[in-house]
Each structure stands twice: as structure tokens, then as C-alpha cells.
mmCIF file of C-alpha atoms in Angstrom:
data_model
loop_
_atom_site.group_PDB
_atom_site.id
_atom_site.type_symbol
_atom_site.label_atom_id
_atom_site.label_comp_id
_atom_site.label_asym_id
_atom_site.label_seq_id
_atom_site.Cartn_x
_atom_site.Cartn_y
_atom_site.Cartn_z
ATOM 1 C CA MET A 1 149.039 102.870 108.785
ATOM 2 C CA ARG A 2 149.488 104.233 104.970
ATOM 3 C CA LYS A 3 152.591 101.872 104.704
ATOM 4 C CA LEU A 4 150.732 99.137 106.314
ATOM 5 C CA VAL A 5 147.760 99.089 104.301
ATOM 6 C CA LEU A 6 149.927 99.505 100.842
ATOM 7 C CA TRP A 7 152.067 96.441 102.071
ATOM 8 C CA ALA A 8 148.865 94.846 102.505
ATOM 9 C CA ALA A 9 147.414 95.806 99.045
ATOM 10 C CA GLY A 10 151.098 94.413 97.731
ATOM 11 C CA SER A 11 152.232 97.831 97.071
ATOM 12 C CA SER A 12 154.607 99.979 98.652
ATOM 13 C CA TYR A 13 155.147 103.253 100.190
ATOM 14 C CA ASP A 14 158.383 104.517 100.980
ATOM 15 C CA PHE A 15 158.749 107.744 103.050
ATOM 16 C CA HIS A 16 162.581 107.370 103.825
ATOM 17 C CA VAL A 17 162.280 107.091 107.758
ATOM 18 C CA SER A 18 163.498 109.959 110.111
ATOM 19 C CA LEU A 19 161.716 111.867 112.766
ATOM 20 C CA ALA A 20 160.232 114.585 111.168
ATOM 21 C CA THR A 21 158.515 111.949 108.486
ATOM 22 C CA LEU A 22 156.800 109.966 111.153
ATOM 23 C CA VAL A 23 155.410 112.939 112.977
ATOM 24 C CA TYR A 24 154.463 114.319 110.010
ATOM 25 C CA GLU A 25 152.542 111.030 108.896
ATOM 26 C CA PHE A 26 151.167 110.469 111.932
ATOM 27 C CA ARG A 27 149.909 114.217 112.222
ATOM 28 C CA LYS A 28 148.297 113.504 108.988
ATOM 29 C CA ASP A 29 146.709 110.020 110.503
ATOM 30 C CA VAL A 30 145.907 111.231 113.700
ATOM 31 C CA LEU A 31 143.897 114.260 111.651
ATOM 32 C CA THR A 32 142.196 111.777 108.998
ATOM 33 C CA ALA A 33 141.167 109.457 111.934
ATOM 34 C CA ILE A 34 139.593 112.568 114.136
ATOM 35 C CA LEU A 35 137.806 113.944 111.100
ATOM 36 C CA ILE A 36 136.146 110.669 110.439
ATOM 37 C CA GLY A 37 135.436 109.963 113.842
ATOM 38 C CA GLY A 38 133.669 113.603 114.122
ATOM 39 C CA ALA A 39 131.656 113.015 111.333
ATOM 40 C CA LEU A 40 130.472 109.371 112.487
ATOM 41 C CA TRP A 41 129.801 111.034 116.093
ATOM 42 C CA LEU A 42 127.944 114.169 114.141
ATOM 43 C CA PHE A 43 125.517 111.688 112.300
ATOM 44 C CA ASP A 44 125.088 109.000 115.095
ATOM 45 C CA ARG A 45 124.171 112.313 117.176
ATOM 46 C CA ALA A 46 121.466 113.971 114.435
ATOM 47 C CA TYR A 47 120.358 110.205 114.196
ATOM 48 C CA ASP A 48 119.523 110.067 117.907
ATOM 49 C CA ALA A 49 117.885 113.166 117.904
ATOM 50 C CA ALA A 50 115.814 112.661 115.010
ATOM 51 C CA GLY A 51 114.442 109.332 116.933
ATOM 52 C CA ARG A 52 113.758 111.212 120.065
ATOM 53 C CA ALA A 53 111.630 113.960 117.970
ATOM 54 C CA GLU A 54 109.717 110.877 116.420
ATOM 55 C CA ALA A 55 109.067 109.083 119.392
ATOM 56 C CA PRO A 56 106.412 111.227 121.117
ATOM 57 C CA SER A 57 104.277 110.463 118.066
ATOM 58 C CA GLU A 58 104.511 107.142 118.269
ATOM 59 C CA GLU A 59 103.606 106.738 121.840
ATOM 60 C CA ARG A 60 99.763 106.141 122.515
ATOM 61 C CA PRO A 61 98.002 108.063 125.159
ATOM 62 C CA ALA A 62 97.123 106.447 128.018
ATOM 63 C CA SER A 63 93.656 106.931 127.349
ATOM 64 C CA ALA A 64 91.605 107.605 123.815
ATOM 65 C CA PRO A 65 90.855 111.160 123.298
ATOM 66 C CA ALA A 66 86.849 112.287 123.910
ATOM 67 C CA SER A 67 86.976 113.828 120.685
ATOM 68 C CA LEU A 68 88.464 114.099 117.572
ATOM 69 C CA TRP A 69 89.383 117.448 115.023
ATOM 70 C CA LEU A 70 88.530 116.613 111.449
ATOM 71 C CA ARG A 71 89.725 118.924 108.512
ATOM 72 C CA ASP A 72 86.400 119.039 106.238
ATOM 73 C CA GLY A 73 87.351 121.024 103.083
ATOM 74 C CA ALA A 74 88.449 124.617 104.589
ATOM 75 C CA SER A 75 86.729 124.338 108.264
ATOM 76 C CA ARG A 76 87.832 121.938 111.526
ATOM 77 C CA VAL A 77 84.733 119.739 112.750
ATOM 78 C CA ARG A 78 84.930 117.942 116.202
ATOM 79 C CA ILE A 79 83.528 114.540 115.922
ATOM 80 C CA VAL A 80 83.083 111.803 119.175
ATOM 81 C CA PRO A 81 84.671 108.608 117.414
ATOM 82 C CA ALA A 82 81.819 106.432 119.273
ATOM 83 C CA ASP A 83 79.469 108.619 116.705
ATOM 84 C CA ILE A 84 81.825 106.679 113.598
ATOM 85 C CA LEU A 85 79.662 103.937 111.663
ATOM 86 C CA TRP A 86 82.274 103.444 109.082
ATOM 87 C CA VAL A 87 85.376 105.103 107.563
ATOM 88 C CA ALA A 88 85.599 104.376 103.798
ATOM 89 C CA SER A 89 88.566 105.054 101.290
ATOM 90 C CA ALA A 90 87.437 107.716 98.196
ATOM 91 C CA GLY A 91 90.603 108.148 96.157
ATOM 92 C CA ASN A 92 92.847 110.391 98.134
ATOM 93 C CA TYR A 93 90.178 111.333 100.765
ATOM 94 C CA VAL A 94 88.684 109.072 103.363
ATOM 95 C CA GLU A 95 85.077 109.545 104.120
ATOM 96 C CA TYR A 96 83.582 109.498 107.779
ATOM 97 C CA ALA A 97 80.016 108.136 108.222
ATOM 98 C CA MET A 98 78.242 109.528 111.148
ATOM 99 C CA ALA A 99 75.618 107.601 113.203
ATOM 100 C CA ASP A 100 73.143 110.858 112.716
ATOM 101 C CA GLY A 101 73.756 110.644 108.687
ATOM 102 C CA ARG A 102 76.554 113.144 108.196
ATOM 103 C CA GLN A 103 79.407 112.016 106.475
ATOM 104 C CA HIS A 104 82.706 114.178 106.294
ATOM 105 C CA LEU A 105 85.211 113.985 103.652
ATOM 106 C CA VAL A 106 89.149 114.310 105.187
ATOM 107 C CA ARG A 107 92.262 114.331 102.710
ATOM 108 C CA GLY A 108 94.088 111.615 104.079
ATOM 109 C CA THR A 109 94.862 107.543 103.554
ATOM 110 C CA LEU A 110 92.620 104.887 104.968
ATOM 111 C CA SER A 111 95.801 103.158 106.389
ATOM 112 C CA ALA A 112 96.773 106.467 108.658
ATOM 113 C CA VAL A 113 93.206 106.634 110.029
ATOM 114 C CA GLU A 114 93.016 102.847 110.915
ATOM 115 C CA THR A 115 95.987 103.562 112.817
ATOM 116 C CA GLU A 116 94.583 106.337 114.679
ATOM 117 C CA LEU A 117 91.594 104.842 115.169
ATOM 118 C CA ALA A 118 92.238 101.548 116.624
ATOM 119 C CA CYS A 119 91.948 102.322 119.672
ATOM 120 C CA PHE A 120 88.242 102.943 119.156
ATOM 121 C CA ALA A 121 87.644 99.090 118.023
ATOM 122 C CA LEU A 122 87.421 100.862 114.562
ATOM 123 C CA VAL A 123 88.692 97.563 112.330
ATOM 124 C CA ARG A 124 88.891 96.621 108.717
ATOM 125 C CA ILE A 125 86.660 94.871 106.910
ATOM 126 C CA HIS A 126 87.460 95.597 103.168
ATOM 127 C CA ARG A 127 90.105 96.817 101.337
ATOM 128 C CA GLY A 128 88.540 100.254 100.975
ATOM 129 C CA ARG A 129 86.461 100.052 104.647
ATOM 130 C CA LEU A 130 86.553 100.266 108.252
ATOM 131 C CA VAL A 131 83.837 99.813 110.783
ATOM 132 C CA ASN A 132 82.886 100.873 114.625
ATOM 133 C CA MET A 133 82.537 97.136 116.091
ATOM 134 C CA ALA A 134 80.392 98.689 119.062
ATOM 135 C CA ARG A 135 77.775 100.325 116.559
ATOM 136 C CA VAL A 136 77.213 96.178 115.128
ATOM 137 C CA THR A 137 73.768 94.568 115.774
ATOM 138 C CA ALA A 138 73.940 92.144 113.403
ATOM 139 C CA LEU A 139 76.097 89.727 111.092
ATOM 140 C CA SER A 140 75.092 88.099 108.159
ATOM 141 C CA VAL A 141 77.385 85.684 106.233
ATOM 142 C CA LEU A 142 76.729 85.022 103.035
ATOM 143 C CA PRO A 143 77.370 82.022 100.917
ATOM 144 C CA SER A 144 80.661 83.518 99.019
ATOM 145 C CA GLY A 145 82.458 84.007 102.206
ATOM 146 C CA GLU A 146 81.471 87.711 102.274
ATOM 147 C CA PHE A 147 79.502 89.451 105.295
ATOM 148 C CA GLY A 148 76.898 91.818 105.916
ATOM 149 C CA LEU A 149 77.165 94.124 109.029
ATOM 150 C CA THR A 150 74.262 96.192 110.727
ATOM 151 C CA PHE A 151 74.792 99.217 112.623
ATOM 152 C CA ASP A 152 72.485 100.315 115.607
ATOM 153 C CA THR A 153 71.084 102.892 113.056
ATOM 154 C CA GLY A 154 69.820 100.527 110.482
ATOM 155 C CA GLN A 155 72.257 101.219 107.822
ATOM 156 C CA SER A 156 74.785 98.084 106.530
ATOM 157 C CA VAL A 157 78.094 97.299 104.742
ATOM 158 C CA GLN A 158 79.398 94.951 103.138
ATOM 159 C CA GLY A 159 82.743 93.180 103.909
ATOM 160 C CA SER A 160 85.359 90.972 102.359
ATOM 161 C CA ARG A 161 85.830 87.408 103.031
ATOM 162 C CA ARG A 162 89.521 88.099 103.485
ATOM 163 C CA TYR A 163 88.865 90.627 106.203
ATOM 164 C CA ARG A 164 86.224 88.161 107.756
ATOM 165 C CA GLY A 165 88.613 87.285 110.716
ATOM 166 C CA ALA A 166 88.048 90.620 111.667
ATOM 167 C CA VAL A 167 84.570 89.643 112.331
ATOM 168 C CA ALA A 168 85.349 85.962 113.572
ATOM 169 C CA HIS A 169 84.590 86.677 117.484
ATOM 170 C CA LEU A 170 80.955 87.893 116.366
ATOM 171 C CA GLU A 171 80.614 84.403 115.056
ATOM 172 C CA ARG A 172 81.203 82.879 117.704
ATOM 173 C CA MET A 173 79.127 84.788 120.009
ATOM 174 C CA PRO A 174 76.247 82.799 121.233
ATOM 175 C CA ALA A 175 72.443 83.324 119.833
ATOM 176 C CA ALA A 176 70.093 84.730 122.468
ATOM 177 C CA ARG A 177 66.984 83.016 123.240
#
């Protein structure tokens, strides 16, 4: 193999053809091929094992959990996702506003929370805010394209025109008479 590669590169390699030399060169080439193939097999096996280890975390549960645990400082708080009004970004933290007026500050990113809470109808309405659409009772659209949402508790938040598509289905609903 070495002689062929060097000949293709425009060089030469002379190992004085004899049976002992051919066996010696063949043994080196086969050993090298086995070592390279073995290393690639080990890397591939490790890659597959890592993929299988991550697979369960990527799968969604068949049904949404009835409650979530939030780490609020040194303690853990159990919440019902239906009680969440909105979730807002606060630097390196995420603030959960609950229907009963409680607020929880949890270290994390809004993107991670958005992925985690997507099955509970929480949608992004602003660069730094998610809302629970199941708790929204009113929508008001401003001339600038921004909009306001009012919750069943009377609280309201403002959304960005960039995320107006998230509430477009509310705009298309017929008005009650």
C-alpha cells in the first residue's frame, strides 16, 4: 500500500522485493488498518451511547404532568402549571407569576422554560415574556402593533408586535353578542 501511495504522489519507495519483506510490510499495513478501524469503531460506539443517553430527555411524555417543581432559592416549590399567569426573564433568572399573586424567582433561561412549558399552552409574546393563553380573557391591540393581554385575575401584560402571531387566533375569534 505504501509503495502504491508514494508512486501516486510522484515518489518512490523500494523495499527490495522478497517474501520476508512482503510479509513484514503487509503485517505493518494490516496492523495500521486494524488500529485505525478499531479507533473509528470505538468513537462511533461512544457517539451512539451518548445519543441513547440523551434520547429519553428529548422525548415528550404522553401526558403533561399535573405539577412542576421549581427551585426557589434554597427550597423547592411545587406549582400547578395551570396557575401560571406569565413567566418573565430577569437577567440570569426566570420569574414565575402565579394566579394567587405569588412570584417565584428561579435561576435559568426563558428559552429553556419555554421548551419545558410548551405543552401547557404558554407562548412567547415578548422577547422576555411567556404567557399562559388559557388564562387570557381579553386582548387589546394598540395602534403601534403592540398588544395587551388581560388575565382572569385582572392583571395585564403587554406584548410585542414582533410576537403578535402568537395571539392571532384570539383576534380571529368572533365577538360574543
